[in-house]
């Protein structure tokens, strides 16, 4: 059986034997796959230390039919994730991205735009970018690309445009978006979301993805604990409701913007 090649991000590693690992990869060409990496746990194994969480590699795999695990035959390291050398907060942001990729994506369902977005997110978390803004941008862009982003501009019940003249806007997580004040009365579980949170969501949703660092100046909005905390709370609740459970690493995300 012929092997196939792709760029890939390591998003999970599980010990399989004394010498081998089961590796979950988010690949550019094949989507999410799981493969056995024989000998990966040996000190001088065949993968030359390329298999590490959030490492970006060029991999070669033998694809297996059905539920059988693929076989990873080669992995050449392109970039190692070194956020732990800078701060635990940056490391935890990376852990969260890895978990969300596992939970949001399906096996063998490629999303090349999402792959490229994740690579840029890792660059910012592992570099000098604002990791909290990078994570929020990743979440919002991923939800858009995967088709589960909330509606923030038009009422999800009647379709009319929602005016943001008020400081707080009705939002129904179960319905998946904002409500006009008339439709609000017909829905249960409606919460009030600050308009600045929706403004940040829209700016990050619409932000062009270039190989540069996102900044509050470019988005023309203030980035502080007063804006980050309600945005983080909004994303946490919406993601938890749409997934049906809370991501394990969500609680590890920093609660303030003072991250270095």
PDB file of C-alpha atoms in Angstrom:
ATOM      1  CA  UNK A   1       0.000   0.000   0.000  1.00  0.00           C
ATOM      2  CA  UNK A   2       1.462   3.368  -1.045  1.00  0.00           C
ATOM      3  CA  UNK A   3       2.230   6.028   1.534  1.00  0.00           C
ATOM      4  CA  UNK A   4       0.866   9.571   1.389  1.00  0.00           C
ATOM      5  CA  UNK A   5       2.412  12.843   2.513  1.00  0.00           C
ATOM      6  CA  UNK A   6       1.031  15.956   4.181  1.00  0.00           C
ATOM      7  CA  UNK A   7       1.885  18.816   6.486  1.00  0.00           C
ATOM      8  CA  UNK A   8       0.522  18.055   9.956  1.00  0.00           C
ATOM      9  CA  UNK A   9       0.128  19.342  13.497  1.00  0.00           C
ATOM     10  CA  UNK A  10       0.458  16.904  16.408  1.00  0.00           C
ATOM     11  CA  UNK A  11      -2.612  17.345  18.633  1.00  0.00           C
ATOM     12  CA  UNK A  12      -2.472  14.237  20.846  1.00  0.00           C
ATOM     13  CA  UNK A  13      -0.081  11.455  21.841  1.00  0.00           C
ATOM     14  CA  UNK A  14      -1.057   8.255  23.681  1.00  0.00           C
ATOM     15  CA  UNK A  15       1.359   5.551  24.825  1.00  0.00           C
ATOM     16  CA  UNK A  16       0.675   2.366  22.893  1.00  0.00           C
ATOM     17  CA  UNK A  17       3.536   0.145  23.972  1.00  0.00           C
ATOM     18  CA  UNK A  18       6.981   0.476  25.518  1.00  0.00           C
ATOM     19  CA  UNK A  19       8.294   1.859  22.256  1.00  0.00           C
ATOM     20  CA  UNK A  20       5.316   3.162  20.260  1.00  0.00           C
ATOM     21  CA  UNK A  21       2.693   5.916  20.350  1.00  0.00           C
ATOM     22  CA  UNK A  22      -0.761   6.461  18.933  1.00  0.00           C
ATOM     23  CA  UNK A  23      -0.608   9.939  17.452  1.00  0.00           C
ATOM     24  CA  UNK A  24      -3.540  12.148  16.506  1.00  0.00           C
ATOM     25  CA  UNK A  25      -2.629  14.531  13.708  1.00  0.00           C
ATOM     26  CA  UNK A  26      -4.498  17.419  12.170  1.00  0.00           C
ATOM     27  CA  UNK A  27      -3.221  17.256   8.611  1.00  0.00           C
ATOM     28  CA  UNK A  28      -3.613  19.751   5.817  1.00  0.00           C
ATOM     29  CA  UNK A  29      -4.508  17.155   3.191  1.00  0.00           C
ATOM     30  CA  UNK A  30      -6.469  14.499   5.074  1.00  0.00           C
ATOM     31  CA  UNK A  31      -7.983  16.307   8.060  1.00  0.00           C
ATOM     32  CA  UNK A  32      -7.765  14.641  11.460  1.00  0.00           C
ATOM     33  CA  UNK A  33      -6.220  11.176  11.489  1.00  0.00           C
ATOM     34  CA  UNK A  34      -4.884   8.752  14.097  1.00  0.00           C
ATOM     35  CA  UNK A  35      -1.821   6.661  13.390  1.00  0.00           C
ATOM     36  CA  UNK A  36       0.588   4.300  15.108  1.00  0.00           C
ATOM     37  CA  UNK A  37       4.125   5.646  15.336  1.00  0.00           C
ATOM     38  CA  UNK A  38       6.260   2.558  15.923  1.00  0.00           C
ATOM     39  CA  UNK A  39       9.464   3.230  17.824  1.00  0.00           C
ATOM     40  CA  UNK A  40       8.515   6.835  18.618  1.00  0.00           C
ATOM     41  CA  UNK A  41       9.278   6.374  22.338  1.00  0.00           C
ATOM     42  CA  UNK A  42      12.790   5.130  21.800  1.00  0.00           C
ATOM     43  CA  UNK A  43      15.524   7.650  22.734  1.00  0.00           C
ATOM     44  CA  UNK A  44      16.919   7.333  19.225  1.00  0.00           C
ATOM     45  CA  UNK A  45      13.725   6.453  17.397  1.00  0.00           C
ATOM     46  CA  UNK A  46      12.964   6.807  13.708  1.00  0.00           C
ATOM     47  CA  UNK A  47      11.174  10.161  14.064  1.00  0.00           C
ATOM     48  CA  UNK A  48      14.108  12.175  15.425  1.00  0.00           C
ATOM     49  CA  UNK A  49      12.079  13.848  18.164  1.00  0.00           C
ATOM     50  CA  UNK A  50       9.561  15.322  15.716  1.00  0.00           C
ATOM     51  CA  UNK A  51       6.502  13.971  17.539  1.00  0.00           C
ATOM     52  CA  UNK A  52       5.632  16.424  20.278  1.00  0.00           C
ATOM     53  CA  UNK A  53       2.422  18.262  21.129  1.00  0.00           C
ATOM     54  CA  UNK A  54       1.702  21.041  18.595  1.00  0.00           C
ATOM     55  CA  UNK A  55       4.815  20.294  16.610  1.00  0.00           C
ATOM     56  CA  UNK A  56       4.379  21.108  12.931  1.00  0.00           C
ATOM     57  CA  UNK A  57       5.774  18.320  10.762  1.00  0.00           C
ATOM     58  CA  UNK A  58       5.901  16.917   7.287  1.00  0.00           C
ATOM     59  CA  UNK A  59       4.534  13.413   7.690  1.00  0.00           C
ATOM     60  CA  UNK A  60       4.256  10.298   5.585  1.00  0.00           C
ATOM     61  CA  UNK A  61       1.526   7.810   6.429  1.00  0.00           C
ATOM     62  CA  UNK A  62       0.186   4.552   5.104  1.00  0.00           C
ATOM     63  CA  UNK A  63      -3.593   4.957   5.119  1.00  0.00           C
ATOM     64  CA  UNK A  64      -5.578   1.959   6.349  1.00  0.00           C
ATOM     65  CA  UNK A  65      -9.212   1.223   5.430  1.00  0.00           C
ATOM     66  CA  UNK A  66     -12.077   1.226   7.903  1.00  0.00           C
ATOM     67  CA  UNK A  67     -11.437   1.693  11.617  1.00  0.00           C
ATOM     68  CA  UNK A  68      -7.848   0.466  11.448  1.00  0.00           C
ATOM     69  CA  UNK A  69      -5.265   2.962  12.606  1.00  0.00           C
ATOM     70  CA  UNK A  70      -3.021   4.451   9.940  1.00  0.00           C
ATOM     71  CA  UNK A  71       0.721   3.802  10.105  1.00  0.00           C
ATOM     72  CA  UNK A  72       3.030   6.776  10.504  1.00  0.00           C
ATOM     73  CA  UNK A  73       6.237   5.973   8.678  1.00  0.00           C
ATOM     74  CA  UNK A  74       8.017   9.335   8.678  1.00  0.00           C
ATOM     75  CA  UNK A  75       7.823  12.709  10.422  1.00  0.00           C
ATOM     76  CA  UNK A  76      10.204  15.560   9.682  1.00  0.00           C
ATOM     77  CA  UNK A  77      10.045  18.439  12.138  1.00  0.00           C
ATOM     78  CA  UNK A  78       9.251  21.853  10.660  1.00  0.00           C
ATOM     79  CA  UNK A  79       8.644  23.720  13.913  1.00  0.00           C
ATOM     80  CA  UNK A  80       8.590  22.717  17.560  1.00  0.00           C
ATOM     81  CA  UNK A  81       6.117  24.328  19.973  1.00  0.00           C
ATOM     82  CA  UNK A  82       8.292  26.032  22.599  1.00  0.00           C
ATOM     83  CA  UNK A  83       5.731  28.174  24.458  1.00  0.00           C
ATOM     84  CA  UNK A  84       6.621  26.531  27.793  1.00  0.00           C
ATOM     85  CA  UNK A  85       9.969  28.335  27.644  1.00  0.00           C
ATOM     86  CA  UNK A  86       8.131  31.675  27.711  1.00  0.00           C
ATOM     87  CA  UNK A  87       5.206  31.173  30.085  1.00  0.00           C
ATOM     88  CA  UNK A  88       2.745  28.602  31.350  1.00  0.00           C
ATOM     89  CA  UNK A  89      -0.104  30.804  30.131  1.00  0.00           C
ATOM     90  CA  UNK A  90       1.109  30.538  26.533  1.00  0.00           C
ATOM     91  CA  UNK A  91       1.531  26.785  26.976  1.00  0.00           C
ATOM     92  CA  UNK A  92      -2.046  26.433  28.267  1.00  0.00           C
ATOM     93  CA  UNK A  93      -3.341  28.439  25.305  1.00  0.00           C
ATOM     94  CA  UNK A  94      -1.646  25.886  23.064  1.00  0.00           C
ATOM     95  CA  UNK A  95      -3.152  22.977  24.989  1.00  0.00           C
ATOM     96  CA  UNK A  96      -6.589  24.522  24.501  1.00  0.00           C
ATOM     97  CA  UNK A  97      -6.111  24.894  20.739  1.00  0.00           C
ATOM     98  CA  UNK A  98      -5.069  21.239  20.511  1.00  0.00           C
ATOM     99  CA  UNK A  99      -8.138  20.078  22.442  1.00  0.00           C
ATOM    100  CA  UNK A 100     -10.521  22.182  20.375  1.00  0.00           C
ATOM    101  CA  UNK A 101      -9.090  20.767  17.161  1.00  0.00           C
ATOM    102  CA  UNK A 102      -9.794  17.262  18.446  1.00  0.00           C
ATOM    103  CA  UNK A 103     -13.327  18.140  19.515  1.00  0.00           C
ATOM    104  CA  UNK A 104     -14.374  20.317  16.606  1.00  0.00           C
ATOM    105  CA  UNK A 105     -13.065  18.255  13.691  1.00  0.00           C
ATOM    106  CA  UNK A 106     -14.048  14.857  12.304  1.00  0.00           C
ATOM    107  CA  UNK A 107     -11.813  12.061  11.082  1.00  0.00           C
ATOM    108  CA  UNK A 108     -10.660  12.381   7.496  1.00  0.00           C
ATOM    109  CA  UNK A 109     -12.522  15.649   6.887  1.00  0.00           C
ATOM    110  CA  UNK A 110      -9.901  18.079   5.549  1.00  0.00           C
ATOM    111  CA  UNK A 111     -10.167  21.825   6.147  1.00  0.00           C
ATOM    112  CA  UNK A 112      -7.125  23.443   4.591  1.00  0.00           C
ATOM    113  CA  UNK A 113      -8.196  26.973   5.535  1.00  0.00           C
ATOM    114  CA  UNK A 114      -8.566  25.880   9.149  1.00  0.00           C
ATOM    115  CA  UNK A 115      -5.175  24.171   9.050  1.00  0.00           C
ATOM    116  CA  UNK A 116      -3.511  27.367   7.799  1.00  0.00           C
ATOM    117  CA  UNK A 117      -5.348  29.366  10.475  1.00  0.00           C
ATOM    118  CA  UNK A 118      -4.114  27.046  13.224  1.00  0.00           C
ATOM    119  CA  UNK A 119      -0.517  27.344  12.031  1.00  0.00           C
ATOM    120  CA  UNK A 120      -0.778  31.141  12.299  1.00  0.00           C
ATOM    121  CA  UNK A 121      -2.363  30.824  15.737  1.00  0.00           C
ATOM    122  CA  UNK A 122       0.507  28.640  16.921  1.00  0.00           C
ATOM    123  CA  UNK A 123       2.982  31.174  15.511  1.00  0.00           C
ATOM    124  CA  UNK A 124       1.411  33.945  17.595  1.00  0.00           C
ATOM    125  CA  UNK A 125       1.083  31.910  20.793  1.00  0.00           C
ATOM    126  CA  UNK A 126       4.652  30.663  20.442  1.00  0.00           C
ATOM    127  CA  UNK A 127       5.990  34.046  19.324  1.00  0.00           C
ATOM    128  CA  UNK A 128       5.458  37.613  20.460  1.00  0.00           C
ATOM    129  CA  UNK A 129       1.755  37.971  19.617  1.00  0.00           C
ATOM    130  CA  UNK A 130      -1.017  38.367  22.161  1.00  0.00           C
ATOM    131  CA  UNK A 131      -1.932  34.722  22.898  1.00  0.00           C
ATOM    132  CA  UNK A 132      -5.396  35.546  24.248  1.00  0.00           C
ATOM    133  CA  UNK A 133      -6.360  37.496  21.145  1.00  0.00           C
ATOM    134  CA  UNK A 134      -4.849  34.731  18.992  1.00  0.00           C
ATOM    135  CA  UNK A 135      -6.950  32.074  20.769  1.00  0.00           C
ATOM    136  CA  UNK A 136     -10.151  34.125  20.447  1.00  0.00           C
ATOM    137  CA  UNK A 137      -9.439  34.713  16.755  1.00  0.00           C
ATOM    138  CA  UNK A 138      -8.833  30.985  16.279  1.00  0.00           C
ATOM    139  CA  UNK A 139     -12.103  30.067  17.995  1.00  0.00           C
ATOM    140  CA  UNK A 140     -14.188  32.538  16.041  1.00  0.00           C
ATOM    141  CA  UNK A 141     -12.587  31.738  12.696  1.00  0.00           C
ATOM    142  CA  UNK A 142     -12.853  27.995  13.329  1.00  0.00           C
ATOM    143  CA  UNK A 143     -16.545  28.304  14.166  1.00  0.00           C
ATOM    144  CA  UNK A 144     -17.088  30.252  10.964  1.00  0.00           C
ATOM    145  CA  UNK A 145     -15.195  27.748   8.806  1.00  0.00           C
ATOM    146  CA  UNK A 146     -16.960  24.781  10.418  1.00  0.00           C
ATOM    147  CA  UNK A 147     -20.403  26.362  10.167  1.00  0.00           C
ATOM    148  CA  UNK A 148     -21.308  26.733  13.841  1.00  0.00           C
ATOM    149  CA  UNK A 149     -20.614  30.428  14.506  1.00  0.00           C
ATOM    150  CA  UNK A 150     -23.383  32.316  16.318  1.00  0.00           C
ATOM    151  CA  UNK A 151     -25.412  34.986  14.574  1.00  0.00           C
ATOM    152  CA  UNK A 152     -24.405  38.414  15.882  1.00  0.00           C
ATOM    153  CA  UNK A 153     -25.905  40.906  13.453  1.00  0.00           C
ATOM    154  CA  UNK A 154     -29.412  39.654  12.630  1.00  0.00           C
ATOM    155  CA  UNK A 155     -32.109  38.206  14.858  1.00  0.00           C
ATOM    156  CA  UNK A 156     -31.918  34.419  14.620  1.00  0.00           C
ATOM    157  CA  UNK A 157     -35.695  34.224  15.043  1.00  0.00           C
ATOM    158  CA  UNK A 158     -37.146  36.768  12.591  1.00  0.00           C
ATOM    159  CA  UNK A 159     -34.077  37.806  10.574  1.00  0.00           C
ATOM    160  CA  UNK A 160     -34.276  41.541  11.193  1.00  0.00           C
ATOM    161  CA  UNK A 161     -31.093  43.518  11.833  1.00  0.00           C
ATOM    162  CA  UNK A 162     -30.408  43.987  15.531  1.00  0.00           C
ATOM    163  CA  UNK A 163     -29.635  47.560  16.511  1.00  0.00           C
ATOM    164  CA  UNK A 164     -26.760  47.852  18.981  1.00  0.00           C
ATOM    165  CA  UNK A 165     -27.610  51.249  20.371  1.00  0.00           C
ATOM    166  CA  UNK A 166     -28.178  49.592  23.743  1.00  0.00           C
ATOM    167  CA  UNK A 167     -25.228  48.518  25.865  1.00  0.00           C
ATOM    168  CA  UNK A 168     -26.620  44.982  26.221  1.00  0.00           C
ATOM    169  CA  UNK A 169     -28.162  42.804  23.506  1.00  0.00           C
ATOM    170  CA  UNK A 170     -30.462  39.765  24.008  1.00  0.00           C
ATOM    171  CA  UNK A 171     -28.649  36.549  23.080  1.00  0.00           C
ATOM    172  CA  UNK A 172     -29.968  32.981  23.108  1.00  0.00           C
ATOM    173  CA  UNK A 173     -27.200  30.365  23.188  1.00  0.00           C
ATOM    174  CA  UNK A 174     -29.596  27.520  22.386  1.00  0.00           C
ATOM    175  CA  UNK A 175     -30.993  29.377  19.347  1.00  0.00           C
ATOM    176  CA  UNK A 176     -27.476  30.312  18.257  1.00  0.00           C
ATOM    177  CA  UNK A 177     -27.456  34.086  18.197  1.00  0.00           C
ATOM    178  CA  UNK A 178     -28.835  37.519  18.974  1.00  0.00           C
ATOM    179  CA  UNK A 179     -32.521  38.337  19.224  1.00  0.00           C
ATOM    180  CA  UNK A 180     -34.462  41.505  18.614  1.00  0.00           C
ATOM    181  CA  UNK A 181     -36.357  42.788  21.626  1.00  0.00           C
ATOM    182  CA  UNK A 182     -39.685  41.606  20.186  1.00  0.00           C
ATOM    183  CA  UNK A 183     -38.490  38.004  19.634  1.00  0.00           C
ATOM    184  CA  UNK A 184     -36.744  37.951  22.998  1.00  0.00           C
ATOM    185  CA  UNK A 185     -40.098  37.471  24.714  1.00  0.00           C
ATOM    186  CA  UNK A 186     -40.732  34.218  22.794  1.00  0.00           C
ATOM    187  CA  UNK A 187     -37.493  32.500  23.849  1.00  0.00           C
ATOM    188  CA  UNK A 188     -36.287  30.986  27.081  1.00  0.00           C
ATOM    189  CA  UNK A 189     -32.764  31.028  28.410  1.00  0.00           C
ATOM    190  CA  UNK A 190     -32.005  34.474  26.990  1.00  0.00           C
ATOM    191  CA  UNK A 191     -29.019  36.316  28.437  1.00  0.00           C
ATOM    192  CA  UNK A 192     -27.880  39.882  27.880  1.00  0.00           C
ATOM    193  CA  UNK A 193     -24.515  40.277  26.132  1.00  0.00           C
ATOM    194  CA  UNK A 194     -22.525  43.487  26.157  1.00  0.00           C
ATOM    195  CA  UNK A 195     -22.452  45.164  22.753  1.00  0.00           C
ATOM    196  CA  UNK A 196     -18.639  45.526  23.008  1.00  0.00           C
ATOM    197  CA  UNK A 197     -18.413  41.714  23.180  1.00  0.00           C
ATOM    198  CA  UNK A 198     -20.353  41.403  19.928  1.00  0.00           C
ATOM    199  CA  UNK A 199     -18.215  44.171  18.415  1.00  0.00           C
ATOM    200  CA  UNK A 200     -15.059  42.217  19.301  1.00  0.00           C
ATOM    201  CA  UNK A 201     -16.577  39.008  17.961  1.00  0.00           C
ATOM    202  CA  UNK A 202     -17.394  40.675  14.634  1.00  0.00           C
ATOM    203  CA  UNK A 203     -13.991  42.348  14.297  1.00  0.00           C
ATOM    204  CA  UNK A 204     -12.163  39.091  14.978  1.00  0.00           C
ATOM    205  CA  UNK A 205     -14.597  37.232  12.706  1.00  0.00           C
ATOM    206  CA  UNK A 206     -13.868  39.636   9.843  1.00  0.00           C
ATOM    207  CA  UNK A 207     -10.141  40.112  10.477  1.00  0.00           C
ATOM    208  CA  UNK A 208      -7.963  39.182   7.532  1.00  0.00           C
ATOM    209  CA  UNK A 209      -5.526  36.394   8.322  1.00  0.00           C
ATOM    210  CA  UNK A 210      -2.100  37.527   7.299  1.00  0.00           C
ATOM    211  CA  UNK A 211       1.299  36.327   8.562  1.00  0.00           C
ATOM    212  CA  UNK A 212       1.371  39.188  11.071  1.00  0.00           C
ATOM    213  CA  UNK A 213       0.421  39.809  14.664  1.00  0.00           C
ATOM    214  CA  UNK A 214      -3.152  40.841  15.437  1.00  0.00           C
ATOM    215  CA  UNK A 215      -3.419  43.928  17.601  1.00  0.00           C
ATOM    216  CA  UNK A 216      -6.156  45.997  19.187  1.00  0.00           C
ATOM    217  CA  UNK A 217      -4.916  49.038  17.245  1.00  0.00           C
ATOM    218  CA  UNK A 218      -5.522  47.277  13.929  1.00  0.00           C
ATOM    219  CA  UNK A 219      -9.024  46.301  15.037  1.00  0.00           C
ATOM    220  CA  UNK A 220      -9.759  49.781  16.455  1.00  0.00           C
ATOM    221  CA  UNK A 221     -11.141  48.440  19.724  1.00  0.00           C
ATOM    222  CA  UNK A 222      -9.846  48.615  23.315  1.00  0.00           C
ATOM    223  CA  UNK A 223      -8.256  45.371  24.553  1.00  0.00           C
ATOM    224  CA  UNK A 224      -8.232  45.203  28.338  1.00  0.00           C
ATOM    225  CA  UNK A 225      -9.558  43.048  31.158  1.00  0.00           C
ATOM    226  CA  UNK A 226     -12.839  44.972  30.933  1.00  0.00           C
ATOM    227  CA  UNK A 227     -13.328  43.732  27.357  1.00  0.00           C
ATOM    228  CA  UNK A 228     -11.444  40.426  27.467  1.00  0.00           C
ATOM    229  CA  UNK A 229     -13.235  38.926  30.455  1.00  0.00           C
ATOM    230  CA  UNK A 230     -16.806  39.254  29.082  1.00  0.00           C
ATOM    231  CA  UNK A 231     -15.627  38.091  25.642  1.00  0.00           C
ATOM    232  CA  UNK A 232     -13.963  35.049  27.217  1.00  0.00           C
ATOM    233  CA  UNK A 233     -17.071  34.295  29.278  1.00  0.00           C
ATOM    234  CA  UNK A 234     -19.262  34.595  26.172  1.00  0.00           C
ATOM    235  CA  UNK A 235     -17.053  32.252  24.123  1.00  0.00           C
ATOM    236  CA  UNK A 236     -16.732  29.759  26.984  1.00  0.00           C
ATOM    237  CA  UNK A 237     -20.477  29.476  27.452  1.00  0.00           C
ATOM    238  CA  UNK A 238     -21.344  29.312  23.758  1.00  0.00           C
ATOM    239  CA  UNK A 239     -18.701  26.659  23.036  1.00  0.00           C
ATOM    240  CA  UNK A 240     -19.707  24.580  26.059  1.00  0.00           C
ATOM    241  CA  UNK A 241     -23.386  24.631  25.046  1.00  0.00           C
ATOM    242  CA  UNK A 242     -22.715  23.772  21.394  1.00  0.00           C
ATOM    243  CA  UNK A 243     -20.342  20.943  22.331  1.00  0.00           C
ATOM    244  CA  UNK A 244     -22.583  19.588  25.069  1.00  0.00           C
ATOM    245  CA  UNK A 245     -19.760  19.623  27.625  1.00  0.00           C
ATOM    246  CA  UNK A 246     -17.025  21.933  28.831  1.00  0.00           C
ATOM    247  CA  UNK A 247     -13.601  21.522  27.206  1.00  0.00           C
ATOM    248  CA  UNK A 248     -11.202  20.222  29.834  1.00  0.00           C
ATOM    249  CA  UNK A 249      -8.530  22.839  29.129  1.00  0.00           C
ATOM    250  CA  UNK A 250     -10.944  25.770  29.004  1.00  0.00           C
ATOM    251  CA  UNK A 251     -10.381  26.489  32.708  1.00  0.00           C
ATOM    252  CA  UNK A 252      -6.633  26.721  32.049  1.00  0.00           C
ATOM    253  CA  UNK A 253      -6.973  29.793  29.826  1.00  0.00           C
ATOM    254  CA  UNK A 254      -5.660  32.971  31.496  1.00  0.00           C
ATOM    255  CA  UNK A 255      -8.288  35.127  33.161  1.00  0.00           C
ATOM    256  CA  UNK A 256      -6.473  38.436  32.600  1.00  0.00           C
ATOM    257  CA  UNK A 257      -4.759  40.092  29.652  1.00  0.00           C
ATOM    258  CA  UNK A 258      -1.402  40.482  31.388  1.00  0.00           C
ATOM    259  CA  UNK A 259       0.213  37.556  29.563  1.00  0.00           C
ATOM    260  CA  UNK A 260       3.833  37.677  28.454  1.00  0.00           C
TER     261      UNK A 260
END
